[in-house]
PDB file of C-alpha atoms in Angstrom:
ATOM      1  CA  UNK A   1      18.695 -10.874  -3.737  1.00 44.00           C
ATOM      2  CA  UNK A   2      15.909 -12.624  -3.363  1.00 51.00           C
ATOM      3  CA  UNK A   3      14.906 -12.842   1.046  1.00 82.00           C
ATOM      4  CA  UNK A   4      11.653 -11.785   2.371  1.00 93.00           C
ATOM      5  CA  UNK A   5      11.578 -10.756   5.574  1.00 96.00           C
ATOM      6  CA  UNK A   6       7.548  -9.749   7.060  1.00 97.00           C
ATOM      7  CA  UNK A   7       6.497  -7.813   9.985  1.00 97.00           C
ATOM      8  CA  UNK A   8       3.288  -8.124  11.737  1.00 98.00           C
ATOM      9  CA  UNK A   9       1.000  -4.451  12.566  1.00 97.00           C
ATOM     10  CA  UNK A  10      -1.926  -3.648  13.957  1.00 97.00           C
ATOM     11  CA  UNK A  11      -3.891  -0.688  12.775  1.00 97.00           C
ATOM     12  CA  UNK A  12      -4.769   1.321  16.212  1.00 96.00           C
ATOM     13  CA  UNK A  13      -7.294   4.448  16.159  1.00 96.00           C
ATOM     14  CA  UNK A  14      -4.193   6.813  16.912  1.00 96.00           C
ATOM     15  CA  UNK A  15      -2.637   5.133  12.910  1.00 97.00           C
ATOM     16  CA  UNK A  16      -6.092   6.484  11.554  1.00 97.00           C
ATOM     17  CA  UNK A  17      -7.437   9.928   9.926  1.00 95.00           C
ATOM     18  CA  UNK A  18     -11.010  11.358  11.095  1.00 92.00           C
ATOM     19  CA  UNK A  19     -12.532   8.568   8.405  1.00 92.00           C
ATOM     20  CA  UNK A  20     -11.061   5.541  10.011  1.00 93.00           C
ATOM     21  CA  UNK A  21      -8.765   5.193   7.160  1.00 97.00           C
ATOM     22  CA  UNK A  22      -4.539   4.791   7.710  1.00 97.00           C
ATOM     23  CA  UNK A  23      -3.305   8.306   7.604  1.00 97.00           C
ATOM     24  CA  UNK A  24      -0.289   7.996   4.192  1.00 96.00           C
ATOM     25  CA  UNK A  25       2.425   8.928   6.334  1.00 97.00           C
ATOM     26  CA  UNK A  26       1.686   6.071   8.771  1.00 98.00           C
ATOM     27  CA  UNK A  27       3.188   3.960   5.680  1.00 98.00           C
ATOM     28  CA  UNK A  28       6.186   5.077   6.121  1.00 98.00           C
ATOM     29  CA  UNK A  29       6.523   4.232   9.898  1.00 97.00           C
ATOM     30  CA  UNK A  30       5.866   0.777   8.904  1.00 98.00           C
ATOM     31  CA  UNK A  31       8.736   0.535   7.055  1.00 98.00           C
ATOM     32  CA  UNK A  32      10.844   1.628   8.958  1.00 97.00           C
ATOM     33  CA  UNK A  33       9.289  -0.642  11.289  1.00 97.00           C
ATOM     34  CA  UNK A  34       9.839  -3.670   9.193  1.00 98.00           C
ATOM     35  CA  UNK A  35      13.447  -2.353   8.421  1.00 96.00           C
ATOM     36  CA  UNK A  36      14.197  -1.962  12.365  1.00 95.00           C
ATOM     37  CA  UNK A  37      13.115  -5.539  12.883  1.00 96.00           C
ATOM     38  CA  UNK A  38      14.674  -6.810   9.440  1.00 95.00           C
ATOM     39  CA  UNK A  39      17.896  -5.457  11.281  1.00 93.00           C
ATOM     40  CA  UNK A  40      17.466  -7.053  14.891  1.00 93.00           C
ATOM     41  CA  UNK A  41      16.679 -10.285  12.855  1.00 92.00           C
ATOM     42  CA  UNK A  42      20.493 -10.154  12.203  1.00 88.00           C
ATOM     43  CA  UNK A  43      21.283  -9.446  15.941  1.00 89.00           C
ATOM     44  CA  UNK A  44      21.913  -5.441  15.775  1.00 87.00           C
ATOM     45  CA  UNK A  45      19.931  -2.605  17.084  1.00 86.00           C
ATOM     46  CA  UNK A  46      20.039   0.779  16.150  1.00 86.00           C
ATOM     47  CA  UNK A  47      20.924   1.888  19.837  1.00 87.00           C
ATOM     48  CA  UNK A  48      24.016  -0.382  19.317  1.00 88.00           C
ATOM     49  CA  UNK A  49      24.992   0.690  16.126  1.00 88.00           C
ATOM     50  CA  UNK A  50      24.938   4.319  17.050  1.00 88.00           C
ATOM     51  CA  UNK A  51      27.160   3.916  20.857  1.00 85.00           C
ATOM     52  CA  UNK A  52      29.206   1.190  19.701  1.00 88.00           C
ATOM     53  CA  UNK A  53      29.820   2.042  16.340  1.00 88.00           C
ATOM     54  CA  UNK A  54      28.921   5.295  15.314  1.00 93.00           C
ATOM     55  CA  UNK A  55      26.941   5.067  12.146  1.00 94.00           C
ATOM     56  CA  UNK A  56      23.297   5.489  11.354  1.00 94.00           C
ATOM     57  CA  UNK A  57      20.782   4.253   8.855  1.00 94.00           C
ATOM     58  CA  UNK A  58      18.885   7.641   7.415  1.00 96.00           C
ATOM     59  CA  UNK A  59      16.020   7.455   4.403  1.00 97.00           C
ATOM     60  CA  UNK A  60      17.983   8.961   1.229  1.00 97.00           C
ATOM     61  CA  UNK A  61      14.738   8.602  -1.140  1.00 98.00           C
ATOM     62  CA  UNK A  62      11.207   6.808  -1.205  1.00 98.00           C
ATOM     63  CA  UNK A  63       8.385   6.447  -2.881  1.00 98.00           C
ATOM     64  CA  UNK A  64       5.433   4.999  -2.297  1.00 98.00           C
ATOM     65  CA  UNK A  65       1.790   3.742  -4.431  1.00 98.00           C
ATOM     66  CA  UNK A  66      -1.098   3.377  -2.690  1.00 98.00           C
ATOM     67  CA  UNK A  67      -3.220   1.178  -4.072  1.00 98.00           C
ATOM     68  CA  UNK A  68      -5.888   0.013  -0.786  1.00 98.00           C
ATOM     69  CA  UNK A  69      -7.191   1.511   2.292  1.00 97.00           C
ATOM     70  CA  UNK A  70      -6.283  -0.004   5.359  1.00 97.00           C
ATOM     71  CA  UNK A  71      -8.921   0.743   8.296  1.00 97.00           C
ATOM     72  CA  UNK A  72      -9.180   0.472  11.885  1.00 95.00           C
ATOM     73  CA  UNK A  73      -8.571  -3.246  13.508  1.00 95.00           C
ATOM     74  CA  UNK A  74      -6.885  -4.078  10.545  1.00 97.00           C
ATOM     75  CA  UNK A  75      -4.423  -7.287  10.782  1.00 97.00           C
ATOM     76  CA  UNK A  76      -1.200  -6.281   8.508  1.00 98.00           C
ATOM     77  CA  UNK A  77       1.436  -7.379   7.687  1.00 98.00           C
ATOM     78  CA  UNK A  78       4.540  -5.280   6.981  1.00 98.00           C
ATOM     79  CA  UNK A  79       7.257  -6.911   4.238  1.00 98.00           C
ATOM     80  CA  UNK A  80      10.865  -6.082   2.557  1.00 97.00           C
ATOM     81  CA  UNK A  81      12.594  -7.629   0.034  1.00 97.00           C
ATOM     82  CA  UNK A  82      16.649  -6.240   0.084  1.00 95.00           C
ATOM     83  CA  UNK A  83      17.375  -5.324  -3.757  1.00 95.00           C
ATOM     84  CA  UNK A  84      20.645  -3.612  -3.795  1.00 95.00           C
ATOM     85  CA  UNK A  85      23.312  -3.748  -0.989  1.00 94.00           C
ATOM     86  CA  UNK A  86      26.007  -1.462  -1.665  1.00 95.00           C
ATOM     87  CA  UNK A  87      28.971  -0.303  -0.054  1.00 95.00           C
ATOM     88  CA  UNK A  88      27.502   2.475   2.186  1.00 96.00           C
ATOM     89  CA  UNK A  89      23.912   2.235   0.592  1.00 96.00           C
ATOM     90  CA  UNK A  90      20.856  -0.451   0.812  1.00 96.00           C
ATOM     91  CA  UNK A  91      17.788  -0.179  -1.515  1.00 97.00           C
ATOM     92  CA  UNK A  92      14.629  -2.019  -0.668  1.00 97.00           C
ATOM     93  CA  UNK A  93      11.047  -2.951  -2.139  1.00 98.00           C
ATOM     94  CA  UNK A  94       8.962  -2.807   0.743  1.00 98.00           C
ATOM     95  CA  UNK A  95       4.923  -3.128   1.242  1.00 98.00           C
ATOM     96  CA  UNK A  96       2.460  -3.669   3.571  1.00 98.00           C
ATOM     97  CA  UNK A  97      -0.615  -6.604   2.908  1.00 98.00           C
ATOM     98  CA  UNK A  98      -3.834  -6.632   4.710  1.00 98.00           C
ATOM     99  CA  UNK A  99      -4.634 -10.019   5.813  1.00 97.00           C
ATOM    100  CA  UNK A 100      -8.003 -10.774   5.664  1.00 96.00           C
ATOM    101  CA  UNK A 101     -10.172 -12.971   7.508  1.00 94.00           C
ATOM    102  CA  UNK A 102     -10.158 -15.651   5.239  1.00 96.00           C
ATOM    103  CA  UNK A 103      -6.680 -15.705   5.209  1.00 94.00           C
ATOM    104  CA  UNK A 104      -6.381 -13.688   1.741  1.00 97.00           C
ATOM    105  CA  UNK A 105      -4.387 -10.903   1.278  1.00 97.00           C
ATOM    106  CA  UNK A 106      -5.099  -7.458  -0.248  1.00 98.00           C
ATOM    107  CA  UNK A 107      -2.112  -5.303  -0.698  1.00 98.00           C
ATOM    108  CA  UNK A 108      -2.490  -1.803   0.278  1.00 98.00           C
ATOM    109  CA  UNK A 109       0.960   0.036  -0.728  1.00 98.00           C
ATOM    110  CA  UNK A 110       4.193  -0.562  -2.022  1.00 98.00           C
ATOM    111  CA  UNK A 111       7.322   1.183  -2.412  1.00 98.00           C
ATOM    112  CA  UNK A 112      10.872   1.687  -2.914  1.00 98.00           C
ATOM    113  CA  UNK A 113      13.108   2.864  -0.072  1.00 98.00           C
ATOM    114  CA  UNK A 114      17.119   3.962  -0.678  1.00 98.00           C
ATOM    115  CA  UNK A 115      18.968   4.202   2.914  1.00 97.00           C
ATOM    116  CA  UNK A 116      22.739   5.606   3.142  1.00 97.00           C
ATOM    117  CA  UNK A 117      24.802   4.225   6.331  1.00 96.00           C
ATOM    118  CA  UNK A 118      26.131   7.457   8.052  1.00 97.00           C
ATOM    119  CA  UNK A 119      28.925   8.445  10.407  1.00 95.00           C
ATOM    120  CA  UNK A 120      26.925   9.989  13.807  1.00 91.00           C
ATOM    121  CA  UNK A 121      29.461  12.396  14.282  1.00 91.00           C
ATOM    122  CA  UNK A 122      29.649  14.168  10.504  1.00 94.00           C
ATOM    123  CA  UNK A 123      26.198  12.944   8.783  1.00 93.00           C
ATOM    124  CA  UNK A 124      28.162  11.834   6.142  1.00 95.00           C
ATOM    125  CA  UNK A 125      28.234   8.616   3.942  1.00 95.00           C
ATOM    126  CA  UNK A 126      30.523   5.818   5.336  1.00 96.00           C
ATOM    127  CA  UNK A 127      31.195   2.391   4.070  1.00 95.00           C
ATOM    128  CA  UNK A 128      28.966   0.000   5.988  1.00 94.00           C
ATOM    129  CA  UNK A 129      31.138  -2.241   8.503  1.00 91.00           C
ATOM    130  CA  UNK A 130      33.153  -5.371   7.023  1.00 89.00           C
ATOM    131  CA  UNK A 131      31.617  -8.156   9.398  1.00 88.00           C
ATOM    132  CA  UNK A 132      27.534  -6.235   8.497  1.00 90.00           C
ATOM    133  CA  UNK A 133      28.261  -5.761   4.762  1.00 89.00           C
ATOM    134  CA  UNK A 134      29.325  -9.938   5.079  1.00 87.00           C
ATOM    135  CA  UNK A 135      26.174 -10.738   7.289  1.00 85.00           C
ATOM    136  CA  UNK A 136      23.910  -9.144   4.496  1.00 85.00           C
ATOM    137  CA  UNK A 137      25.474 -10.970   2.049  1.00 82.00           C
ATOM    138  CA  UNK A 138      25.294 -14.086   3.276  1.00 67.00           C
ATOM    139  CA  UNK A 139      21.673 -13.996   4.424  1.00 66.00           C
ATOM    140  CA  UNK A 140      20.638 -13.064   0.765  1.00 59.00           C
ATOM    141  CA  UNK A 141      22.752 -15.830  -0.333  1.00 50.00           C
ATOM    142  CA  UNK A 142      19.888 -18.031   0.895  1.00 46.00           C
TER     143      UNK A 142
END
């Protein structure tokens, strides 16, 4: 499973700690940014997957490395790569880039994101639907 899928962010002063520097957490709210998006790519939103069809995507484990600062103004970019697509589970590599102005690219934190399809009702693991599990498929199939 190979697809990319990237997500453009803007670092506003509210993302930023006293220094000017991305708070750590904020991180995390990019990817699940970048996931959100990764998903209405395909044509589904969250709103519709939890009225229509009662499941939800929830965060079973991450981790992250930082490895740059990002800072005020900052022009990122947000990315995923799918690694595992199980029957009720999804695993992703996921990072965020700076992109410079010279068009260079600094990356500022990686990580590793597991995320278990839910029922809305009981919280507990269900088996992602037939015709999503077959749309994931085929778009890493590419």
């Amino acid at each position: 499973m190979s697809t990319e899928f990237r997500y453009p962010i803007r670092i506003y002063y509210e993302d930023t700690d006293a220094g000017g520097v991305v708070y750590y957490a904020n991180y995390l709210k990019f990817f699940e940014r970048c996931r959100t998006e990764w998903l209405r790519s395909f044509g589904h939103h969250q709103t519709d997957l939890l009225t229509q069809h009662d499941i939800a995507f929830v965060v079973k484990s991450v981790s992250a490395d930082y490895k740059r600062p990002g800072r005020l103004d900052d022009a990122l970019e947000a990315g995923l790569r799918l690694q595992h697509l199980g029957r009720a589970q999804l695993q992703f590599e996921q990072w965020v880039e700076r992109i410079n102005p010279d068009g260079t690219r600094d990356t500022l934190v990686t990580g590793h994101v597991k995320i278990a399809c839910v029922n809305l009702k009981t919280l507990r693991p269900v088996s992602l639907p037939d015709w999503l599990q077959s749309q994931l498929q085929l778009s890493d199939a590419s």
